[in-house]
Amino acid sequence: MEKIQTLRGFRDILGDERKKISFIENISRRYLSLFGFSEITIPVLEKTELFIRSIGDTTDIVEKEMFTFTDRSGESVSLRPEATAGMVRAYLQEGLYTKERVSKLFTIGPMFRHERPQKGRFREFHQINVEVFGVGDPLIDAELLWMVSLILNEIEVSNYKCEINSVGCPECREGFKKELMAYFKGYTDGLCDDCVKRLQRNPLRIFDCKNTQCTSISKESPLLFDHLCMPCREHFERFLTYLKEFNLFFTINKRLVRGLDYYTKTVFEFTSDELGAQKAFVAGGRYDNLIEGMGGPATPGCGFAIGMERLALLVKKEYTETQPNFFFAYVGEEARTYLIPVLKAFSKEGLRLRYSYEDKSLKSQMRYADSLHADYVLILGDEEIGKKIFIVRDMKQKRQSEMPLDLITLPQKITEHIHR
RNA sequence: GUGGAUGUAGCUCAGUUGGCAGAGCACCGGGUUGUGGCCCCGGUUGUCGUGGGUUCAAGUCCCAUCAUCCACCCCA
């Protein structure tokens, strides 16, 4: 029979990688709570329309990367390719803007994009998504970056770069696009096919092209950054001031662009060159017109996403288990009758105990205990039952001692024994 | 969607000009009638990714196909 495997780009996450992701989640939850964020869980499947309206119908994500299908009632639905759209939908649907002045929300879960997998990129991947609705001041932009840096510091990831930029607002962008198109028109022959298309649809994307000809042409082109309108320029300047007050290290990358249409003003990316070609592991920015564009009240927004699989690749920290591992080794029929009572006594004290489910030789049980990294092995056989004792073997010290065969006092005695 | 590399035991991989499918690790048992890691001995594990073709004979050569990885595109 043919074995059934996961779909391309879908994977099981287990072992060390899963531990690292849990570690990242735990630390992140702690800081998010500290900064006043509440966790929210939103659906993985939404109406396709939601993503088209928020992300933009000419973006690659919407055009060719969504898992879209019609459900049994004939409606077009899509697995979420990112979380911000759903977060905004929930914010509006749940009427949070009527309940609180500022909403600080985060969600943790899978996203889906139908792309070709490669290092650090999968069709199903996991993000922590953080959003702030209702704050227009760049202080929040800086606060978010500060929080990210604290989380990274806590998980001991330091080999990264933080890049920032401003992509302006629709007003300064429209004026600039004309200027940019005028510039590139003079070089149409030198641009690659993709960039010729981009010229019509979204000339800002030409900056992203890695084609050497295109980069040399765009290197000399005017930059949106230098053509920001006064409010956008001022927003950015204040953002810089706050970043410095938080003592954050960053570089301004005037060519940094985002793949989603809704971004305005601040955009940022945390990158690491340990990650291969997909080097951004945290990215986000401001979206001041998105909520209004989705049918809500004019509300500014700012947020970011952490790519869990990518960040996990950067986590080097080893996890040392602090809770001891106990193992119960029994020899003979009578000893086996003690198994369940011993289990009960240990679980009552919150102690972790494992054992062999099959009646094996003591040697085999000891080997098994060792493979489970047991710290202490309780040994019970006919001899011990006769003497009314347990043997407690310290696997690290290679020493063992005797303890009374009394299940009520046993866990406590062992705990005392360990701490001696 | 495009390009390159790779598919042999649970894992990492070797396999010569086509000639009986291998090693290490892991796992199980024993060496010690009841004591782990190191050591020694023994044992289990395979549609050689799949389907065709060439050949007396294919893991090896040819074609197709699927999957994985890396890169492009794009992105967390």
XYZ file of C-alpha atoms (C1' of nucleotides) in Angstrom:
496
model
C 0.000 0.000 0.000
C 1.183 3.425 -0.835
C 1.985 5.476 2.215
C 0.079 8.707 2.509
C 2.311 11.709 2.957
C 1.691 15.326 3.804
C 0.865 17.694 0.966
C 3.787 19.555 -0.579
C 4.945 22.314 1.714
C 2.925 20.972 4.657
C 4.844 19.352 7.481
C 4.753 17.808 10.884
C 6.554 19.889 13.464
C 8.064 17.805 16.219
C 11.085 17.237 18.412
C 13.589 19.992 18.854
C 11.906 22.335 16.388
C 8.572 22.053 18.176
C 10.279 22.763 21.514
C 11.899 25.875 20.088
C 8.585 27.112 18.735
C 6.894 26.529 22.088
C 9.734 28.402 23.728
C 9.251 31.354 21.381
C 5.499 31.268 22.006
C 5.913 31.233 25.777
C 8.356 34.131 25.865
C 6.275 36.101 23.370
C 3.052 35.584 25.313
C 4.782 36.873 28.426
C 5.991 40.075 26.757
C 2.743 40.617 24.866
C 0.840 40.423 28.113
C 3.346 42.796 29.692
C 2.685 45.318 26.914
C -1.092 44.995 27.308
C -1.953 42.727 24.399
C -4.858 40.263 24.529
C -4.853 36.986 22.674
C -7.551 36.333 20.105
C -8.175 33.298 17.936
C -9.701 33.924 14.545
C -10.746 31.532 11.764
C -8.256 29.983 9.410
C -10.830 30.040 6.607
C -12.508 33.267 5.532
C -14.418 34.613 2.551
C -12.019 35.180 -0.327
C -13.379 38.688 -0.671
C -11.823 39.631 2.679
C -8.317 39.043 1.411
C -8.894 40.618 -1.972
C -10.122 43.801 -0.348
C -7.402 44.074 2.273
C -4.250 42.701 0.694
C -4.933 44.042 -2.787
C -6.095 42.249 -5.917
C -2.897 42.806 -7.882
C -0.540 41.439 -5.227
C 1.175 38.109 -5.842
C -0.373 36.729 -2.688
C -3.903 37.224 -3.949
C -3.193 36.570 -7.602
C -1.425 33.247 -7.328
C -0.631 32.164 -3.794
C -3.945 31.650 -2.035
C -5.551 28.302 -1.300
C -8.927 29.266 -2.718
C -11.881 26.992 -3.418
C -15.632 27.051 -3.504
C -17.301 25.392 -0.569
C -20.382 23.209 -0.741
C -22.701 26.179 -0.882
C -20.842 27.637 -3.862
C -19.124 30.454 -2.004
C -15.483 31.312 -2.683
C -13.447 30.790 0.482
C -9.703 30.941 1.166
C -7.270 29.729 3.765
C -5.754 32.857 5.267
C -2.428 33.852 3.675
C -1.801 36.333 6.505
C -3.614 37.401 9.645
C -4.069 41.154 9.534
C -7.125 40.983 7.268
C -8.904 38.646 9.661
C -7.820 40.697 12.651
C -9.340 43.820 11.152
C -12.484 41.899 10.244
C -12.787 40.665 13.848
C -12.109 44.160 15.215
C -14.995 45.500 13.173
C -17.338 42.515 13.507
C -16.933 42.373 17.283
C -17.286 46.133 17.552
C -14.095 46.517 19.567
C -13.793 50.168 18.511
C -16.912 50.915 20.522
C -15.533 49.179 23.599
C -11.981 50.433 23.883
C -10.018 53.413 22.635
C -7.009 51.348 21.656
C -7.079 47.636 20.826
C -3.872 45.659 21.289
C -4.400 42.169 19.955
C -2.322 39.172 18.982
C -3.006 35.770 17.510
C -0.878 32.671 17.010
C -1.563 30.165 14.290
C -1.007 28.785 10.802
C -1.033 30.726 7.529
C -1.241 29.228 4.044
C 0.386 30.284 0.806
C 0.612 28.194 -2.322
C 4.275 28.842 -3.065
C 7.174 26.625 -4.029
C 8.807 25.497 -0.760
C 12.413 26.288 0.036
C 14.553 26.964 3.083
C 12.398 28.707 5.691
C 9.363 28.770 3.421
C 6.428 26.404 3.523
C 2.875 26.339 2.276
C 1.648 26.073 5.816
C 3.669 28.172 8.216
C 3.076 29.687 11.625
C 3.064 33.247 12.801
C 2.529 35.311 15.871
C 0.553 38.269 14.614
C 0.483 41.463 16.607
C -1.812 44.390 15.825
C -2.535 47.748 17.434
C -5.702 49.494 16.306
C -6.352 53.121 17.144
C -2.930 54.698 17.639
C -1.627 57.071 14.981
C 1.390 58.277 16.903
C 4.754 56.782 15.871
C 5.401 56.054 19.518
C 3.557 52.763 19.023
C 5.653 51.933 15.932
C 8.761 52.289 18.070
C 7.216 50.443 21.009
C 6.507 47.451 18.789
C 10.117 47.315 17.621
C 11.296 47.617 21.174
C 9.071 44.720 22.236
C 10.424 42.578 19.384
C 13.969 43.356 20.449
C 13.160 42.351 24.031
C 11.689 39.049 22.880
C 14.689 38.331 20.658
C 17.005 39.195 23.504
C 15.166 36.818 25.823
C 15.384 33.900 23.410
C 19.035 34.769 22.859
C 18.848 35.583 19.173
C 21.282 38.369 18.414
C 22.541 37.837 14.882
C 19.984 39.997 13.115
C 19.465 43.328 11.454
C 16.511 45.675 11.850
C 15.686 47.656 8.733
C 13.118 50.436 8.570
C 11.624 52.649 5.909
C 8.585 54.737 5.127
C 6.365 53.946 2.168
C 4.358 57.137 2.575
C 0.635 57.554 2.176
C -1.579 57.432 -0.948
C -1.098 61.168 -1.485
C 2.693 61.242 -1.598
C 2.772 57.852 -3.328
C 0.585 58.938 -6.247
C 2.706 61.968 -6.977
C 5.848 59.931 -6.695
C 4.630 57.109 -8.945
C 4.284 59.570 -11.822
C 7.808 60.783 -11.297
C 9.090 57.231 -11.081
C 7.316 56.099 -14.242
C 8.717 59.070 -16.071
C 12.184 58.032 -14.939
C 11.865 54.344 -15.879
C 10.250 55.126 -19.237
C 13.660 56.247 -20.376
C 15.099 52.799 -19.562
C 12.369 50.415 -20.708
C 14.807 48.461 -22.880
C 17.091 47.700 -19.978
C 14.411 46.377 -17.634
C 13.530 42.692 -17.357
C 10.099 41.485 -18.534
C 8.722 41.380 -15.018
C 9.770 44.942 -14.335
C 8.190 46.190 -17.538
C 4.921 44.788 -16.172
C 5.607 46.238 -12.742
C 6.090 49.641 -14.327
C 2.376 49.769 -15.162
C 0.969 48.085 -12.104
C 3.223 48.905 -9.202
C 6.466 50.647 -10.122
C 7.587 50.639 -6.483
C 8.235 46.938 -6.806
C 11.034 47.479 -9.302
C 13.194 48.246 -6.289
C 12.769 44.643 -5.167
C 14.045 43.123 -8.402
C 17.317 41.243 -8.121
C 18.089 41.337 -11.833
C 21.454 43.128 -12.090
C 20.352 45.372 -14.939
C 17.222 46.427 -13.121
C 19.076 47.116 -9.889
C 21.598 49.287 -11.655
C 18.801 51.257 -13.274
C 16.778 51.609 -10.083
C 19.913 52.495 -8.138
C 19.921 55.883 -9.785
C 16.161 56.389 -9.690
C 14.392 58.833 -7.420
C 13.242 57.352 -4.113
C 9.823 57.640 -2.524
C 11.600 58.187 0.739
C 12.908 61.492 -0.572
C 9.455 62.560 -1.744
C 7.356 62.015 1.365
C 4.667 64.556 2.116
C 5.063 66.676 5.243
C 2.881 64.567 7.601
C 4.628 61.351 6.507
C 8.046 62.937 6.794
C 7.246 64.199 10.277
C 5.871 60.807 11.326
C 9.110 59.179 10.266
C 11.295 61.749 12.007
C 9.460 61.236 15.266
C 9.644 57.483 14.796
C 13.443 57.829 14.571
C 13.551 59.929 17.695
C 11.610 57.329 19.673
C 13.765 54.494 18.388
C 16.813 56.314 19.671
C 15.180 56.878 23.033
C 14.554 53.128 23.260
C 18.242 52.611 22.367
C 17.385 50.418 19.402
C 19.839 49.597 16.636
C 18.419 49.912 13.151
C 19.334 50.844 9.610
C 17.253 52.892 7.224
C 16.735 51.003 3.984
C 15.120 53.425 1.566
C 14.353 50.564 -0.810
C 12.453 48.421 1.651
C 8.966 47.684 0.277
C 6.156 45.430 1.461
C 4.264 42.948 -0.658
C 0.867 43.978 0.625
C -0.953 47.044 -0.624
C -2.315 48.269 2.685
C 0.915 49.524 4.242
C 1.411 53.246 4.821
C 4.227 55.227 6.432
C 6.329 52.946 8.653
C 7.511 49.565 7.384
C 10.160 47.379 8.999
C 11.837 44.025 8.737
C 14.099 41.972 10.982
C 16.459 39.902 8.877
C 19.246 37.413 9.442
C 21.728 36.076 6.929
C 21.619 32.689 8.638
C 18.284 32.077 6.958
C 19.230 31.661 3.308
C 17.287 33.542 0.693
C 14.189 34.064 2.836
C 15.922 36.135 5.429
C 13.099 38.157 7.004
C 11.768 36.537 10.169
C 9.795 39.480 11.574
C 8.099 42.050 9.378
C 5.376 44.599 9.645
C 4.382 48.189 9.462
C 1.653 50.740 9.640
C -1.686 50.613 7.789
C -3.591 53.807 8.474
C -6.234 53.387 5.767
C -6.964 49.687 5.980
C -9.680 49.730 8.622
C -11.598 52.497 6.907
C -11.101 50.722 3.588
C -12.683 47.619 5.115
C -15.799 49.547 5.989
C -14.906 50.624 9.511
C -14.350 54.019 11.085
C -11.153 55.845 10.125
C -8.715 54.138 12.490
C -4.953 53.939 12.200
C -3.252 50.581 12.666
C 0.206 49.165 13.135
C 1.429 45.612 13.501
C 3.884 42.884 12.648
C 4.231 39.136 12.253
C 6.867 36.774 13.559
C 7.627 33.820 11.275
C 7.918 30.971 13.758
C 9.709 28.437 11.592
C 12.236 31.049 10.537
C 12.827 32.363 14.019
C 13.166 28.785 15.308
C 16.084 28.346 12.892
C 17.876 31.130 14.758
C 17.262 29.802 18.260
C 20.434 28.187 19.533
C 19.570 27.928 23.177
C 19.556 24.441 24.632
C 16.699 23.499 26.892
C 17.633 22.007 30.190
C 14.852 20.189 31.915
C 14.644 21.233 35.531
C 12.045 18.736 36.665
C 13.594 15.332 37.457
C 12.598 12.196 35.583
C 11.669 9.183 37.694
C 11.459 5.631 36.460
C 9.855 2.690 38.212
C 11.505 -0.675 37.530
C 9.636 -3.710 38.811
C 10.750 -7.318 38.884
C 8.205 -10.081 39.307
C 4.434 -10.445 39.603
C 4.080 -9.063 43.089
C 6.160 -5.974 42.369
C 3.991 -5.231 39.379
C 0.936 -4.870 41.631
C 2.683 -1.837 43.143
C 2.847 -0.115 39.753
C -0.484 1.692 39.781
C -0.297 2.695 43.463
C 3.188 4.130 42.842
C 1.916 6.015 39.787
C -0.912 7.483 41.837
C 1.422 8.557 44.624
C 3.791 10.279 42.195
C 1.143 12.015 40.138
C -0.427 13.320 43.342
C 2.874 15.072 44.100
C 3.243 16.278 40.524
C 6.300 14.110 39.948
C 7.046 12.719 36.534
C 7.266 8.940 36.486
C 7.732 6.514 33.632
C 7.947 2.742 33.479
C 7.965 -0.210 31.145
C 4.541 -1.374 29.980
C 5.832 -4.853 29.458
C 7.396 -7.204 31.948
C 11.077 -6.998 30.955
C 14.337 -8.006 32.537
C 15.796 -5.539 34.988
C 18.672 -4.920 32.604
C 16.241 -4.088 29.843
C 14.301 -1.781 32.146
C 17.487 -0.042 33.229
C 18.492 0.474 29.627
C 15.063 1.869 28.906
C 15.270 4.180 31.935
C 18.608 5.402 30.684
C 17.287 6.047 27.195
C 14.534 8.168 28.770
C 17.201 10.147 30.647
C 15.812 9.103 33.992
C 17.460 10.869 36.913
C 16.263 8.359 39.512
C 15.110 4.777 39.192
C 12.981 3.123 41.832
C 13.673 -0.586 41.905
C 11.242 -3.039 43.423
C 11.493 -6.849 43.366
C 10.791 -9.809 45.638
C 13.884 -9.092 47.729
C 12.821 -5.527 48.427
C 9.233 -6.482 49.151
C 10.552 -9.014 51.666
C 12.654 -6.311 53.339
C 9.830 -3.731 52.993
C 12.042 -1.288 51.073
C 12.494 0.393 47.716
C 15.856 0.883 46.094
C 16.291 4.412 44.782
C 19.116 4.624 42.280
C 20.634 7.965 41.355
C 21.527 7.472 37.701
C 23.908 10.407 37.462
C 25.808 9.678 40.684
C 25.643 5.921 40.036
C 24.711 5.430 43.667
C 21.675 3.862 45.246
C 20.057 3.816 48.645
C 17.143 2.159 50.405
C 13.827 3.697 51.400
C 10.886 2.344 53.333
C 8.200 0.664 51.240
C 5.543 3.197 52.188
C 3.655 4.821 49.337
C 2.248 7.641 51.432
C 5.598 8.998 52.544
C 7.571 7.862 49.510
C 7.266 10.898 47.209
C 8.114 13.253 50.027
C 11.064 11.144 51.164
C 12.392 11.057 47.621
C 12.059 14.795 47.215
C 13.986 15.299 50.458
C 16.543 12.763 49.325
C 17.131 14.629 46.073
C 17.616 17.967 47.735
C 20.115 16.659 50.208
C 5.089 28.981 -12.551
C 10.959 28.401 -13.865
C 15.914 26.212 -13.027
C 19.587 22.909 -10.523
C 20.638 18.838 -7.184
C 18.980 14.438 -4.723
C 15.709 9.806 -3.958
C 19.042 2.542 -1.530
C 16.992 -0.278 6.047
C 13.664 3.828 11.184
C 18.192 7.671 10.463
C 23.020 9.056 7.798
C 24.914 7.103 3.621
C 28.324 3.379 0.433
C 27.334 0.330 -3.760
C 33.390 -0.271 -8.988
C 33.210 -1.553 -16.483
C 25.542 -3.805 -15.519
C 26.770 -9.929 -12.229
C 23.849 -12.864 -4.955
C 21.578 -5.366 -1.776
C 25.806 -3.339 2.158
C 28.028 -0.276 6.453
C 27.537 2.858 10.673
C 23.926 4.574 13.980
C 19.236 3.205 16.109
C 16.249 -0.885 17.900
C 15.851 -6.000 20.378
C 18.356 -10.005 23.141
C 22.644 -11.871 25.649
C 27.587 -11.339 28.159
C 25.878 -10.114 34.763
C 19.658 -16.419 37.410
C 18.484 -8.419 39.646
C 21.273 -2.814 37.774
C 21.872 1.987 32.623
C 25.738 4.913 29.585
C 31.549 2.370 27.624
C 32.955 -2.525 25.723
C 32.064 -7.548 23.496
C 28.684 -11.251 21.019
C 24.229 -12.208 18.383
C 19.572 -10.721 16.012
C 15.416 -7.828 13.315
C 14.578 -4.228 9.438
C 14.457 -3.252 2.127
C 8.202 -3.156 -3.401
C 16.642 0.176 -4.234
C 10.680 6.691 -4.938
C 7.008 4.858 -8.904
C 5.920 3.076 -13.993
C 7.878 1.623 -18.536
C 12.172 0.329 -21.846
C 17.229 -1.890 -23.274
C 19.670 -6.620 -21.664
C 20.827 -13.546 -20.535
C 21.054 -10.169 -16.254
C 19.394 -3.251 -14.055
C 20.250 -0.099 -7.526
C 23.661 0.826 -11.832
C 22.018 2.400 -18.769
C 17.510 5.064 -21.376
C 12.493 7.447 -21.078
C 8.521 9.153 -18.244
C 6.497 10.370 -13.644
C 6.252 11.613 -8.410
C 8.567 13.491 -4.075
C 12.277 16.199 -1.311
C 15.973 20.022 -0.960
C 18.163 24.614 -2.765
C 17.627 28.868 -5.818
C 14.439 32.298 -8.987
C 9.642 34.779 -8.526
C 7.559 36.393 -4.084
C 7.425 36.505 1.021
C 6.949 35.453 7.660
